[in-house]
Every structure is written in C-alpha cells, then in structure tokens.
C-alpha cells in the first residue's frame, strides 16, 4: 500500500442541482463593489461542472488584460476542443473522468473534453463571470445585455460531469487541480443528502480548498421545502439558497368580455392567440387524456381550461404534454405547486394562473354562450413585489452533515436566471418533440444561486486580497438583507402557504454586494479552527484523515465544536418536558473598519426564547483589533413548534455599520440526528 494512501470509500454518481440580477442586487458601475473591484479584474473563478461552450459571446475576452502570471492551469485539448478556444476570459479548461472510466472500462465517452453538451456548466460559468454580451434574450423574454456577477473575472473550467455519468473521485480530482492551478474562488452546483461526512466528496475536497485559502460556494440543493433536505452544509462551505427576483415573464390573457389578466408564460414562439374558443368541459378539465381532448370540436382553435391541485398526482407539465399530443390549440392552467412558476417548460400556447384568477375565468366561461379568449406572449415585467421570495424548491436546513451550524448561509437569485447556453443544446421545446436552440436560457435552481455568490465573493477577494474564505463569507452574511422590496420580512411559499422565511430557508437573507465591501466587523476563522472542529466530531482516525486529506498528525489539543460563525442555532427535543434549556456561544469579531469604533448590540429573540449578550458594547481602538463576546440562548421547546428565527445586530455608534447575525431555534427531529 502506498504511504500516501489515507482511506477509500465507494465511488458513486453525483446529482446536479444574468441579465437583470446585477441590477436587482444593486450592482452599478458608479459606486460600490463593481468599481471597487474593477468588475472582478484578474480574480480567477474555478467552475466545477459539465464543461463550457467556449464560443458563447459571454466568454469573449474583450476589454481584458493579459492572463495573471500566477495562473498555473492549462487549456487541455480533447474531442471538439483545442487550446486555441481559451483566451484572456476563459483562461483554463480541463476535464476529469478516470473514476467514470473505472466504473466501466469499456465505456466510450462521447465528448471526451471540456466542451459542454448539457448546458448546466455553461450557464453556471456565465452567471459567475460572463462578459458583457449585447442582444441576449430567451426567445424575446428578458432582452438586454447579459453579464455575470464579476464580468471582468477570469474563468477556469473543470469538467467532471459527463453525459455518461458523474463520479465523486473525478470531482475530488477536479477540485484539487483547481486549487493547485491557482483559482481564488470555486463554485460547484452538485451535492448529496443523507451520506456520512467522510464520504461526501464535496465536503472533503472543499476542506482542502479552504486550507489553501480558496472559498467554495455550493448550492444548497433543490429538495425543499421539507426541513433537513439541505446539501453542502458543512461549516467550511458557503451554502447558498435560492430566491426569486423582481422580474417576471408572462402573457396577457384577454377574455371575450374585455377583462385582461397578466399570467405566467414562457411559450417561446412569437404568436398570438386571437378569439379562440374557451372550453371548460367537466371531467376533461383535468386535461389528463390526450385522446379525450382530441375529440373537442374545432380543437386546434380551442383553449382548454386545465385544473389541478397540489394534492392531485397530476402536474402542470403532465397536462401540457397531454395538450400538445391532443393538438388542442392551447390551455389555461391553474397551479397547485409554486415551482410551476420557476420552470421554462412551456411546449404549447397558454398561461398559468392562480386559483383566484381561475374563479374569474370560470365565471366568464359559465355565463357566456360562446366564450372566447385571446393570448399574447413574450412579455417581461420588472419591479414585481414582493421580491425576493424563497424558492419552494430551495432545500432547507438544518444540515445533517453538521447540526451545530445554521445552514444555509445566504440567499441569491435562483429563479429563471438568463445566462449563456450551448447553441446545439435545446433550450425550449414546442409540441413536446420539437427542440428550439438559443444562445441563452432561463433556468431555475440553487445551481444558479451558487455562482452568483461565487462572482460576488471573487470581487470581494479582489478588493480585500488578505481576507480568508471565512472573512469573505462573514462580510456577505452580516450585511445580507432579511427584508424584501416592500420592507417586510422575506417570505416563502411552501405548498401555497405563504409565511415568513426562517434562516433555515434563506440563511442571513439576500446578498447585498455593495454593503459587503465594508462590513465593519467580521467573524474570521483559521484553518486550525476548522481542524479543531474536526477534532471534536468523534471521528475515527481513518475518517478524520479522509476529510483532513493528510497523513501528517494534526494538532487536536484544543477540540471545539463552536466555530467562530456569523450565525447561531439551538436545537431542542420536541418530545421534552418543556423546561427551559440553555446554550452558550463564544464569538470573536475583528474590526475591519477604518479605525476606532464603538458598537452596541441590538437583540431580536426567537419565539419562546431569551437572548443574553456579554458584553453589550464593544469598543475598538484601532483597525484589525479583535474582541470577544458570549451569547446565551435560553429556550423552551414546544411540541408543535416549528423553527423560530431571531437575530443580533451590532450597531456602530456614530457610524454607518450594522453587523447582523441570524439566530434560529428549531426542533431536533429524530430524522435529523
């Protein structure tokens, strides 16, 4: 056995998890993070995904200087990919599939190169750091100039996911190589649930990246809204949830009586439905049988009303399939699942409306002898309120990997994000079987949220090159906004029930890039602090070395499970005796403001809890000075209680800094332990 061998575990497949978002996040060329960082000039973002479509306008190197001399990576040739496709924007391209090939030595990989044949990697890369690309749109929706979060940052692509499969060993190899090549930030939109920490390749590889000073932004997963579904929830990963923006896409439904309804639609073709017959036909209203629908008189000039609820085993996409196969002219759908409003699958003319609007349309159809409707498409609306709203699909904490840290960390835009797409991969489908190509696509998922954070983190690294991954994460978390654009707490709609989002859904809130440049105070942590955390986890020596990635003996003289984190979580037994319990945390904050400063604490306690802070005032005499405080949560578990959120905020006296940390108290369900 090789002396460098540490441990082995079963290789396994991995599951995958723009134009307007920069404006929504208030990035602008005059002030704040964009000009401070030179739009991310010379910072290198590593993208671990399905590869890249290098011909996209988003990856042109217009306006970029020479490649940074510190870059050590390569542009590896392969199938339909040669080194000349790299440039001053796309500075590296590599691919890793030894694990995939080992799973089946006879396998023939169809695209054995860094070229993207899926679209996911191209989309993610352009969200993080796509260059300015004029004339972008998705079949007329979301028109404008596309750009990534850090449009002047460099991109290095590491393809580890192929059409033939995706394996953990290839992911680890890709991330290790990215760190060795000299990337500053990594983004990965893959993950697992319910596997041991010491078998989680992203957690293992990310620990090595953190030890080398590289921040890893990773998607929280799309398993929401159930609690405890979150992936990538270890403390050394920046875990990103998904929320909506203030932009929507629609068609206008006009009833025969003149009433107009603006409703969700992403039908990709430029067409107008004019005075079609509106059909509301009893049992056919479920639209689950294409054969029955085809019997409708004058079907091609008819718009069917299709109803389903969240409780019925019939999705809107199933109904769209039946409508397309039946050759009915189109349909009006009512949604029972909010995720319908995040999907670009729209193969036939139609709109999606709410149950309230459904009643209005039904009343018109029932009272009219010959009900008619017209529909127009390709409409884009800005300033939608409220926004953001936590995506129903966005996975929720707490993290099964490590329950002592609240996850996710932060929320970023992840709903119908416009970004680059391979020109030979269908971006839309009409009539079920006909694919339409586009250079840009609208896609939803926490996969889209993570590269937003990676791009912002890259720019912060450019402004503050001495900041650690923990410092960058802290700056973004403590300046995140927990309020929507109406000034009220951010909401989430889970199974059509709207409620205030807890930090187990949205983390600290929506990222605010410009405030993160100057956070006032940061919660920093060293590599040794994370080693101390590993030492406290009751791991076997083999498991410890698997994660720590070194056969050298680490210093475990000071184990601690209370990492210096900018959030707090306390879990209670919902079957307990309802007595008051107590949990104490110790934190250290570093003054990164311009000089002397005084901060006073402001507390908002979660329901059924009390919070005490000592001291309640922090006085800093100079920049980079550190000060400690303790926070004690006294809480009482109630059997039917759900997660409850609160916060502490350090408010600078006679200054402009506010440093907010979320607090969550939640039941420790048996399924989480």
Coordinates of N, CA and C in Angstrom, one line a residue, residues 43-46 70 175-176 178-180 182-186 205-217 236 457-458 460-462 464-473 524-528 530:
X43 N -9.3 38.4 -10.9 CA -9.6 37.3 -9.9 C -10.1 36.1 -10.7
X44 N -9.7 34.9 -10.3 CA -9.9 33.7 -11.0 C -11.0 32.8 -10.3
X45 N -12.1 32.5 -11.1 CA -13.1 31.7 -10.6 C -13.1 30.3 -11.2
X46 N -13.0 29.3 -10.4 CA -13.0 27.9 -10.9 C -14.4 27.4 -10.9
X70 N 0.3 34.5 -12.1 CA 0.3 33.5 -11.1 C -0.5 32.2 -11.5
X175 N -11.4 19.4 -8.2 CA -11.2 20.5 -7.2 C -9.8 20.6 -6.7
X176 N -9.1 19.5 -6.5 CA -7.7 19.5 -6.1 C -6.9 20.2 -7.2
X178 N -7.9 22.4 -9.4 CA -8.3 23.8 -9.5 C -7.5 24.6 -8.4
X179 N -7.4 24.1 -7.2 CA -6.7 24.7 -6.1 C -5.2 24.8 -6.5
X180 N -4.6 23.7 -7.0 CA -3.2 23.7 -7.4 C -2.9 24.7 -8.5
X182 N -4.4 27.6 -9.0 CA -4.3 29.0 -8.5 C -5.7 29.7 -8.6
X183 N -6.8 29.0 -8.6 CA -8.1 29.7 -8.6 C -8.2 30.4 -7.2
X184 N -9.0 31.5 -7.2 CA -9.3 32.2 -6.0 C -10.6 31.8 -5.3
X185 N -11.6 31.5 -6.2 CA -12.9 31.1 -5.7 C -13.4 29.8 -6.5
X186 N -14.1 29.0 -5.9 CA -14.7 27.8 -6.6 C -16.2 27.8 -6.5
X205 N -13.2 17.6 -0.5 CA -12.4 18.4 -1.4 C -12.4 19.9 -1.0
X206 N -13.6 20.3 -0.5 CA -13.7 21.7 -0.1 C -12.9 22.0 1.2
X207 N -12.7 21.0 2.0 CA -11.9 21.2 3.2 C -10.4 21.5 2.8
X208 N -9.9 20.8 1.8 CA -8.6 21.0 1.3 C -8.5 22.4 0.6
X209 N -9.5 22.8 -0.1 CA -9.5 24.1 -0.7 C -9.5 25.2 0.4
X210 N -10.3 25.1 1.4 CA -10.3 26.1 2.5 C -9.0 26.2 3.1
X211 N -8.3 25.0 3.4 CA -7.0 25.0 4.0 C -6.0 25.8 3.2
X212 N -6.2 25.9 1.8 CA -5.3 26.6 0.9 C -5.8 28.1 0.7
X213 N -6.9 28.5 1.4 CA -7.4 29.9 1.3 C -8.3 30.1 0.1
X214 N -8.9 29.0 -0.4 CA -9.9 29.1 -1.5 C -11.3 28.9 -1.0
X215 N -12.2 29.9 -1.2 CA -13.6 29.8 -0.8 C -14.4 29.0 -1.8
X216 N -15.2 28.1 -1.3 CA -16.1 27.2 -2.1 C -17.5 27.6 -1.9
X217 N -18.2 28.1 -3.0 CA -19.6 28.4 -3.0 C -20.3 27.2 -3.6
X236 N -17.3 24.7 6.4 CA -16.2 25.4 5.6 C -16.7 25.6 4.2
X457 N -18.2 36.9 -4.3 CA -17.0 36.6 -3.5 C -15.7 36.9 -4.2
X458 N -15.7 36.6 -5.5 CA -14.4 36.9 -6.2 C -14.1 38.4 -6.2
X460 N -15.0 40.6 -4.0 CA -14.6 40.9 -2.6 C -13.1 40.5 -2.4
X461 N -12.7 39.4 -2.9 CA -11.4 38.9 -2.8 C -10.4 39.9 -3.6
X462 N -10.9 40.4 -4.7 CA -10.1 41.4 -5.4 C -9.9 42.7 -4.6
X464 N -10.2 42.9 -1.2 CA -9.6 42.5 0.1 C -8.8 41.2 -0.1
X465 N -7.6 41.3 -0.8 CA -6.9 40.1 -1.1 C -6.4 39.3 0.1
X466 N -6.3 40.0 1.3 CA -5.8 39.4 2.5 C -6.9 38.7 3.3
X467 N -8.2 38.8 2.9 CA -9.3 38.2 3.6 C -9.3 36.7 3.3
X468 N -9.6 35.9 4.4 CA -9.7 34.5 4.3 C -11.1 34.1 3.8
X469 N -11.3 32.9 3.4 CA -12.7 32.5 3.0 C -13.7 32.8 4.0
X470 N -13.4 32.5 5.3 CA -14.3 32.8 6.4 C -14.7 34.3 6.5
X471 N -13.7 35.1 6.3 CA -13.9 36.6 6.3 C -14.8 37.0 5.2
X472 N -14.6 36.5 4.0 CA -15.5 36.9 2.9 C -16.9 36.4 3.1
X473 N -17.1 35.2 3.6 CA -18.4 34.7 3.9 C -19.1 35.6 5.0
X524 N -14.0 35.8 11.7 CA -13.0 35.1 10.9 C -12.7 33.8 11.6
X525 N -12.1 32.9 10.8 CA -11.7 31.5 11.3 C -10.5 31.1 10.6
X526 N -9.6 30.5 11.2 CA -8.4 30.0 10.6 C -8.5 28.5 10.2
X527 N -7.6 28.0 9.4 CA -7.6 26.6 9.1 C -7.6 25.7 10.3
X528 N -6.8 26.1 11.3 CA -6.7 25.4 12.6 C -8.0 25.3 13.3
X530 N -10.9 25.1 12.0 CA -11.7 24.0 11.3 C -11.1 22.6 11.7

